[in-house]
Amino acid sequence: MAPGTEAPSEMHFYFPKYRALCMAENATHTLHNLLTLRGAVVRDPHVWSQYLTEAIERYGDDAEVVFTSHHWPTWGNAEIREFLGLQRDLYGYLHDQTLRMLNQGMQGAEIAEAIQLPPALENAWHARGYYGSVSHNVKAIYQRYMGWFDGNPARLWPHAPKEQAKRYVDAIGGIDRVLELARAAFDSGDFRWAATLLDHAVFTEENNAEAKALYADTLEQLGYGAENGTWRNFFLSGATELREGNFGTPTVTNAPAIRAQLTPEQLFDAVAITVDGPRAWDLDLGFDITLSDLDRSFHVTLRNGVLVYVEREPATDAALHLTLTKERLIRLAGGDLDAEGLDVRGDLGVLKQLLGVLTPGDPAFEIVLP
């Protein structure tokens, strides 16, 4: 068992008959993500490294092939021991050196610029940052231990990005001066600085055609120069948005087979994070739900903008008691009040008030514009 590594319940397993060791996604032919750029809980590189050590100690003398969930196998016992050892050292080094520099007073971005991998890791193709990167993994480790605040009080309460951008642009001398400096940075190849300046420019004047065009060119150059695939995707997605407009989220995760595996608790949690808090401040609702196909009942309340659910038998005097299947509950959470499959006792207006303050997520928000 290797929990808390690439996945919360990750595991490695060995097939003695074939002398084959599966390392799940913990020893791939790339540096993996410790924090996915799409957003997630920061993974633990310390235990990741330890579980690789355990795999080497348990199976390193016997394995003749090691394979993972996404990448090609490595054959030969000596090659396997070298591969797993370097992968182990990769995550261990990033963890330990980040904490060493953290304890010297450096913050995440500073550590990401200063850290150097040892030659054996730097020159191993399977340790390169094609998917995870040293830069954002180091900042993830810092985040895991220190959170978002780096201890500098000037960064404790900054303005929000749009208000900050207006002040930066004004301090620099106006939008024309910002664009002049950004063009100079672009022409000199300092695309990182150009992107920073242009970020402030479009957050001040989001419809400024010159700023958007130069920003798109800048992000495109950053994308072309990125070894890391996920960085490249973000840079080029930003350039596309600036040139062609918001293209939204290309896929929708709504597979019936996956939805069928969700527990009632997960469904209620999913609804809870769509409650528009301020609109629900003054509501005080309570009702019962019985899931007939699971033989389970819940009491649901909405108070102070917080949805709370407790598993218990329905009350005889409940303002509203709904009886339905779990699949019908999924449709109901989406606003489907059709009577089919819905047994209602009491005031359906209670449910309508709840549904009236639900705000689904936006799958097409801007990524480079305010």
XYZ file of N, CA, C and O in Angstrom, residues 201-341:
564
model
N -1.735 44.634 -17.889
C -2.356 45.459 -18.930
C -3.779 45.007 -19.237
O -4.716 45.823 -19.272
N -3.977 43.698 -19.449
C -5.319 43.235 -19.828
C -6.268 43.217 -18.627
O -7.490 43.273 -18.805
N -5.730 43.158 -17.408
C -6.607 43.267 -16.251
C -7.004 44.717 -16.001
O -7.933 44.983 -15.248
N -6.304 45.655 -16.629
C -6.686 47.062 -16.553
C -7.599 47.440 -17.710
O -8.603 48.121 -17.531
N -7.240 46.977 -18.911
C -8.048 47.233 -20.112
C -8.211 45.917 -20.859
O -7.424 45.595 -21.744
N -9.226 45.155 -20.496
C -9.351 43.808 -21.057
C -9.677 43.793 -22.539
O -9.507 42.767 -23.205
N -10.129 44.912 -23.106
C -10.446 44.965 -24.531
C -9.376 45.674 -25.345
O -9.602 45.991 -26.520
N -8.225 45.943 -24.756
C -7.148 46.606 -25.473
C -6.556 45.633 -26.491
O -5.895 44.661 -26.133
N -6.803 45.891 -27.765
C -6.430 44.953 -28.819
C -4.918 44.757 -28.899
O -4.427 43.631 -29.114
N -4.156 45.848 -28.744
C -2.699 45.731 -28.830
C -2.151 44.875 -27.685
O -1.273 44.026 -27.896
N -2.667 45.096 -26.494
C -2.215 44.328 -25.343
C -2.544 42.847 -25.513
O -1.711 41.968 -25.240
N -3.753 42.558 -25.988
C -4.156 41.166 -26.153
C -3.322 40.464 -27.223
O -2.924 39.302 -27.070
N -3.050 41.182 -28.314
C -2.273 40.570 -29.391
C -0.849 40.266 -28.947
O -0.314 39.176 -29.208
N -0.215 41.219 -28.266
C 1.144 41.007 -27.799
C 1.189 39.942 -26.711
O 2.116 39.124 -26.652
N 0.177 39.920 -25.865
C 0.096 38.910 -24.808
C -0.037 37.519 -25.419
O 0.626 36.561 -24.988
N -0.879 37.393 -26.453
C -1.035 36.099 -27.121
C 0.282 35.643 -27.739
O 0.669 34.472 -27.626
N 0.999 36.562 -28.393
C 2.296 36.214 -28.976
C 3.280 35.771 -27.893
O 4.068 34.837 -28.085
N 3.222 36.460 -26.743
C 4.120 36.140 -25.634
C 3.842 34.745 -25.086
O 4.758 33.931 -24.880
N 2.574 34.461 -24.839
C 2.219 33.146 -24.312
C 2.556 32.039 -25.309
O 2.967 30.940 -24.928
N 2.388 32.340 -26.586
C 2.724 31.360 -27.604
C 4.221 31.037 -27.562
O 4.626 29.869 -27.657
N 5.062 32.048 -27.417
C 6.499 31.812 -27.326
C 6.855 31.016 -26.076
O 7.711 30.121 -26.110
N 6.203 31.333 -24.955
C 6.429 30.562 -23.728
C 6.012 29.107 -23.925
O 6.668 28.181 -23.444
N 4.913 28.909 -24.642
C 4.455 27.550 -24.918
C 5.428 26.775 -25.779
O 5.737 25.611 -25.506
N 5.933 27.419 -26.823
C 6.880 26.744 -27.715
C 8.161 26.366 -26.972
O 8.820 25.379 -27.326
N 8.505 27.145 -25.954
C 9.743 26.878 -25.230
C 9.591 25.986 -24.021
O 10.571 25.713 -23.329
N 8.367 25.522 -23.744
C 8.116 24.739 -22.528
C 8.410 23.260 -22.757
O 7.844 22.637 -23.654
N 9.304 22.705 -21.948
C 9.537 21.266 -21.977
C 8.345 20.519 -21.386
O 8.007 19.416 -21.815
N 7.690 21.154 -20.419
C 6.585 20.525 -19.694
C 5.288 20.619 -20.497
O 4.861 21.702 -20.902
N 4.659 19.473 -20.705
C 3.454 19.432 -21.523
C 2.288 20.218 -20.955
O 1.550 20.874 -21.695
N 2.097 20.155 -19.637
C 0.958 20.870 -19.056
C 1.188 22.379 -19.069
O 0.241 23.150 -19.251
N 2.429 22.815 -18.884
C 2.725 24.241 -19.021
C 2.408 24.692 -20.451
O 1.791 25.737 -20.669
N 2.863 23.908 -21.413
C 2.633 24.266 -22.817
C 1.147 24.394 -23.104
O 0.697 25.326 -23.783
N 0.367 23.467 -22.567
C -1.078 23.528 -22.788
C -1.681 24.805 -22.225
O -2.550 25.433 -22.849
N -1.252 25.197 -21.024
C -1.792 26.422 -20.433
C -1.376 27.652 -21.225
O -2.187 28.553 -21.470
N -0.108 27.723 -21.614
C 0.351 28.880 -22.390
C -0.423 29.005 -23.700
O -0.905 30.085 -24.061
N -0.561 27.899 -24.414
C -1.229 27.948 -25.712
C -2.734 28.131 -25.570
O -3.374 28.748 -26.428
N -3.308 27.618 -24.487
C -4.734 27.868 -24.239
C -4.973 29.350 -23.984
O -5.953 29.933 -24.471
N -4.079 29.982 -23.222
C -4.207 31.412 -22.980
C -4.095 32.211 -24.256
O -4.853 33.163 -24.485
N -3.152 31.838 -25.123
C -3.004 32.531 -26.401
C -4.252 32.380 -27.254
O -4.720 33.341 -27.894
N -4.830 31.188 -27.258
C -6.062 30.955 -28.021
C -7.209 31.801 -27.495
O -7.978 32.393 -28.269
N -7.340 31.883 -26.173
C -8.413 32.684 -25.587
C -8.265 34.154 -25.971
O -9.255 34.823 -26.288
N -7.058 34.674 -25.951
C -6.834 36.079 -26.281
C -7.141 36.367 -27.744
O -7.650 37.446 -28.080
N -6.858 35.421 -28.625
C -7.052 35.650 -30.059
C -8.469 35.338 -30.534
O -9.023 36.036 -31.388
N -9.047 34.268 -29.983
C -10.314 33.773 -30.526
C -11.475 33.834 -29.555
O -12.617 33.574 -29.937
N -11.181 34.145 -28.280
C -12.237 34.180 -27.283
C -12.273 32.903 -26.475
O -11.588 31.918 -26.769
N -13.095 32.923 -25.467
C -13.208 31.802 -24.538
C -13.714 30.561 -25.266
O -14.732 30.605 -25.956
N -12.968 29.455 -25.117
C -13.398 28.219 -25.783
C -13.963 27.199 -24.807
O -14.271 26.076 -25.188
N -14.104 27.589 -23.535
C -14.781 26.743 -22.570
C -14.019 25.482 -22.226
O -12.841 25.318 -22.535
N -14.713 24.579 -21.563
C -14.141 23.293 -21.183
C -14.537 22.267 -22.233
O -15.729 22.063 -22.482
N -13.562 21.621 -22.878
C -13.900 20.756 -24.014
C -14.638 19.475 -23.654
O -15.283 18.884 -24.493
N -14.547 19.019 -22.397
C -15.217 17.780 -22.022
C -16.128 18.017 -20.829
O -15.909 18.925 -20.027
N -17.168 17.213 -20.732
C -18.094 17.272 -19.610
C -18.105 15.912 -18.925
O -18.346 14.889 -19.570
N -17.811 15.909 -17.631
C -17.785 14.641 -16.891
C -19.182 14.338 -16.371
O -19.585 14.807 -15.321
N -19.919 13.605 -17.159
C -21.300 13.304 -16.795
C -21.636 11.858 -17.152
O -22.740 11.556 -17.577
N -20.643 10.975 -16.992
C -20.839 9.582 -17.391
C -21.803 8.886 -16.436
O -21.579 8.884 -15.223
N -22.873 8.286 -16.938
C -23.836 7.600 -16.071
C -23.194 6.520 -15.202
O -23.582 6.333 -14.052
N -22.203 5.804 -15.745
C -21.564 4.736 -14.978
C -20.834 5.289 -13.757
O -20.784 4.646 -12.705
N -20.258 6.488 -13.896
C -19.570 7.107 -12.760
C -20.587 7.664 -11.776
O -20.473 7.485 -10.557
N -21.597 8.337 -12.293
C -22.624 8.908 -11.403
C -23.282 7.823 -10.561
O -23.625 8.047 -9.403
N -23.450 6.638 -11.156
C -24.125 5.552 -10.446
C -23.338 5.096 -9.224
O -23.908 4.503 -8.306
N -22.027 5.366 -9.205
C -21.198 4.927 -8.082
C -21.130 5.949 -6.951
O -20.589 5.665 -5.887
N -21.668 7.147 -7.171
C -21.615 8.171 -6.134
C -22.510 7.794 -4.962
O -23.626 7.298 -5.139
N -22.027 8.043 -3.755
C -22.831 7.794 -2.561
C -23.798 8.958 -2.350
O -23.582 10.064 -2.875
N -24.869 8.749 -1.576
C -25.748 9.882 -1.257
C -24.985 11.035 -0.614
O -25.252 12.204 -0.907
N -24.035 10.699 0.247
C -23.252 11.751 0.907
C -22.488 12.581 -0.119
O -22.416 13.821 -0.009
N -21.926 11.928 -1.123
C -21.209 12.668 -2.161
C -22.161 13.553 -2.963
O -21.797 14.670 -3.351
N -23.358 13.067 -3.193
C -24.341 13.872 -3.919
C -24.747 15.107 -3.115
O -24.821 16.224 -3.661
N -24.991 14.928 -1.825
C -25.347 16.074 -0.987
C -24.187 17.072 -0.905
O -24.392 18.291 -0.926
N -22.965 16.562 -0.813
C -21.801 17.443 -0.786
C -21.688 18.240 -2.084
O -21.315 19.419 -2.076
N -21.992 17.573 -3.196
C -21.927 18.258 -4.487
C -22.954 19.383 -4.563
O -22.689 20.449 -5.132
N -24.119 19.155 -3.999
C -25.148 20.202 -3.970
C -24.715 21.331 -3.032
O -24.890 22.524 -3.344
N -24.133 20.991 -1.892
C -23.773 21.991 -0.883
C -22.827 23.043 -1.432
O -22.924 24.222 -1.063
N -21.889 22.645 -2.305
C -20.922 23.622 -2.806
C -21.473 24.456 -3.951
O -20.755 25.315 -4.492
N -22.747 24.247 -4.313
C -23.387 25.127 -5.305
C -24.349 26.108 -4.655
O -24.955 26.923 -5.344
N -24.504 26.050 -3.326
C -25.386 26.991 -2.638
C -24.775 28.385 -2.707
O -23.628 28.599 -2.300
N -25.531 29.337 -3.234
C -25.100 30.739 -3.267
C -25.330 31.316 -1.871
O -26.443 31.712 -1.513
N -24.271 31.347 -1.073
C -24.370 31.707 0.336
C -25.148 32.975 0.623
O -26.131 32.949 1.381
N -24.765 34.119 0.053
C -25.487 35.358 0.368
C -26.972 35.296 0.046
O -27.798 35.840 0.785
N -27.345 34.621 -1.044
C -28.769 34.516 -1.395
C -29.515 33.599 -0.430
O -30.745 33.669 -0.311
N -28.769 32.731 0.276
C -29.402 31.761 1.168
C -29.316 32.160 2.635
O -29.771 31.421 3.504
N -28.720 33.324 2.932
C -28.529 33.726 4.327
C -29.809 33.671 5.156
O -29.808 33.251 6.303
N -30.902 34.130 4.564
C -32.134 34.284 5.336
C -33.055 33.067 5.254
O -34.162 33.089 5.816
N -32.639 32.032 4.562
C -33.471 30.836 4.452
C -33.237 29.912 5.650
O -32.114 29.765 6.124
N -34.299 29.300 6.111
C -34.227 28.308 7.189
C -35.130 27.158 6.778
O -36.337 27.158 7.047
N -34.542 26.176 6.083
C -35.307 25.091 5.476
C -34.926 23.755 6.106
O -33.794 23.564 6.549
N -35.876 22.846 6.109
C -35.617 21.499 6.578
C -36.586 20.528 5.930
O -37.785 20.826 5.820
N -36.088 19.390 5.474
C -36.964 18.384 4.861
C -36.272 17.025 4.922
O -35.068 16.925 5.207
N -37.026 15.972 4.637
C -36.521 14.602 4.675
C -36.506 14.004 3.280
O -37.370 14.311 2.449
N -35.523 13.174 3.041
C -35.392 12.451 1.770
C -35.187 10.975 2.069
O -34.336 10.620 2.886
N -35.978 10.129 1.423
C -35.789 8.680 1.506
C -35.408 8.163 0.130
O -36.096 8.430 -0.855
N -34.278 7.467 0.066
C -33.831 6.858 -1.180
C -34.335 5.422 -1.193
O -33.811 4.551 -0.494
N -35.373 5.204 -1.977
C -36.086 3.925 -1.923
C -35.229 2.752 -2.374
O -35.376 1.638 -1.855
N -34.319 2.979 -3.323
C -33.504 1.868 -3.824
C -32.364 1.509 -2.877
O -31.796 0.412 -2.967
N -32.038 2.395 -1.941
C -30.966 2.130 -0.984
C -31.492 1.886 0.424
O -30.723 1.520 1.318
N -32.781 2.139 0.624
C -33.397 2.020 1.945
C -32.643 2.875 2.973
O -32.325 2.436 4.071
N -32.381 4.132 2.587
C -31.702 5.074 3.473
C -32.459 6.400 3.460
O -32.996 6.801 2.417
N -32.495 7.049 4.614
C -33.207 8.323 4.738
C -32.282 9.376 5.339
O -31.434 9.076 6.183
N -32.483 10.617 4.917
C -31.663 11.734 5.384
C -32.551 12.925 5.719
O -33.565 13.172 5.053
N -32.154 13.653 6.763
C -32.774 14.934 7.070
C -31.828 16.018 6.570
O -30.634 16.027 6.920
N -32.346 16.908 5.745
C -31.535 17.941 5.107
C -31.996 19.310 5.596
O -33.197 19.584 5.639
N -31.037 20.156 5.962
C -31.373 21.523 6.375
C -30.514 22.505 5.597
O -29.401 22.189 5.155
N -31.043 23.705 5.427
C -30.291 24.819 4.862
C -30.471 25.996 5.801
O -31.574 26.525 5.953
N -29.385 26.386 6.450
C -29.443 27.469 7.435
C -28.114 28.221 7.397
O -27.056 27.597 7.306
N -28.168 29.543 7.443
C -26.954 30.370 7.366
C -26.147 30.089 6.103
O -24.917 30.219 6.087
N -26.838 29.697 5.036
C -26.166 29.421 3.774
C -25.422 28.108 3.740
O -24.636 27.867 2.813
N -25.642 27.227 4.721
C -24.919 25.953 4.815
C -25.907 24.796 4.709
O -26.875 24.721 5.478
N -25.650 23.892 3.761
C -26.477 22.692 3.611
C -25.897 21.596 4.500
O -24.715 21.247 4.391
N -26.723 21.057 5.380
C -26.305 20.002 6.310
C -27.230 18.807 6.126
O -28.445 18.965 5.979
N -26.662 17.612 6.131
C -27.470 16.401 6.008
C -27.094 15.426 7.118
O -25.926 15.310 7.493
N -28.091 14.753 7.654
C -27.892 13.772 8.716
C -28.719 12.542 8.362
O -29.909 12.660 8.024
N -28.119 11.369 8.431
C -28.877 10.157 8.135
C -29.737 9.796 9.334
O -29.221 9.561 10.441
N -31.039 9.756 9.137
C -31.968 9.376 10.200
C -33.332 9.098 9.593
O -33.616 9.459 8.453
N -34.180 8.472 10.369
C -35.518 8.140 9.897
C -36.331 9.421 9.693
O -36.172 10.391 10.449
N -37.212 9.451 8.679
C -38.004 10.659 8.437
C -38.976 10.935 9.575
O -39.510 10.012 10.203
N -39.194 12.217 9.842
C -40.131 12.629 10.893
C -41.556 12.617 10.347
O -41.794 12.916 9.178
N -42.499 12.263 11.191
C -43.904 12.215 10.757
C -44.448 13.611 10.479
O -45.396 13.765 9.698
N -43.852 14.635 11.108
C -44.350 15.994 10.931
C -43.427 16.841 10.067
O -43.421 18.078 10.150
N -42.623 16.190 9.218
C -41.690 16.929 8.372
C -42.455 17.857 7.430
O -43.519 17.507 6.905
N -41.917 19.056 7.212
C -42.540 20.004 6.293
C -42.604 19.438 4.883
O -43.520 19.736 4.119
N -41.614 18.592 4.550
C -41.579 17.962 3.240
C -40.851 16.634 3.369
O -39.802 16.547 4.021
N -41.421 15.590 2.771
C -40.765 14.281 2.727
C -40.790 13.803 1.288
O -41.856 13.613 0.694
N -39.584 13.628 0.718
C -39.451 13.145 -0.643
C -39.013 11.690 -0.626
O -38.114 11.320 0.139
N -39.608 10.873 -1.479
C -39.178 9.494 -1.670
C -38.831 9.327 -3.140
O -39.661 9.625 -4.015
N -37.622 8.862 -3.410
C -37.141 8.765 -4.782
C -35.920 7.855 -4.824
O -35.418 7.437 -3.787
N -35.452 7.539 -6.024
C -34.242 6.736 -6.173
C -33.025 7.656 -6.210
O -33.148 8.868 -6.380
N -31.850 7.042 -6.088
C -30.632 7.855 -6.132
C -30.476 8.521 -7.492
O -30.089 9.698 -7.578
N -30.781 7.812 -8.559
C -30.685 8.401 -9.890
C -31.647 9.578 -10.034
O -31.310 10.611 -10.631
N -32.830 9.463 -9.448
C -33.789 10.577 -9.512
C -33.294 11.746 -8.676
O -33.545 12.911 -9.006
N -32.557 11.456 -7.592
C -31.978 12.522 -6.776
C -30.950 13.307 -7.583
O -30.871 14.544 -7.470
N -30.178 12.620 -8.406
C -29.202 13.299 -9.257
C -29.904 14.267 -10.191
O -29.494 15.422 -10.345
N -30.987 13.810 -10.795
C -31.748 14.686 -11.698
C -32.400 15.829 -10.938
O -32.468 16.955 -11.414
N -32.859 15.536 -9.736
C -33.501 16.571 -8.916
C -32.509 17.673 -8.561
O -32.835 18.865 -8.604
N -31.284 17.280 -8.233
C -30.263 18.268 -7.896
C -29.966 19.179 -9.077
O -29.523 20.313 -8.893
N -30.230 18.679 -10.286
C -30.050 19.498 -11.478
C -31.250 20.355 -11.802
O -31.263 21.046 -12.825
N -32.258 20.337 -10.944
C -33.431 21.195 -11.128
C -34.619 20.526 -11.768
O -35.626 21.183 -12.061
N -34.556 19.203 -11.982
C -35.654 18.475 -12.626
C -36.742 18.179 -11.593
O -36.612 17.263 -10.779
N -37.828 18.950 -11.631
C -38.938 18.787 -10.686
C -40.099 17.996 -11.270
O -41.175 17.970 -10.681
N -39.856 17.360 -12.401
C -40.916 16.564 -13.002
C -41.427 15.515 -12.003
O -40.651 14.921 -11.249
N -42.724 15.295 -11.991
C -43.340 14.430 -10.980
C -42.967 12.965 -11.142
O -43.062 12.193 -10.181
N -42.501 12.574 -12.326
C -42.192 11.162 -12.555
C -41.063 10.706 -11.641
O -39.996 11.301 -11.572
N -41.317 9.635 -10.900
C -40.315 9.073 -10.003
C -40.121 9.838 -8.716
O -39.169 9.584 -7.983
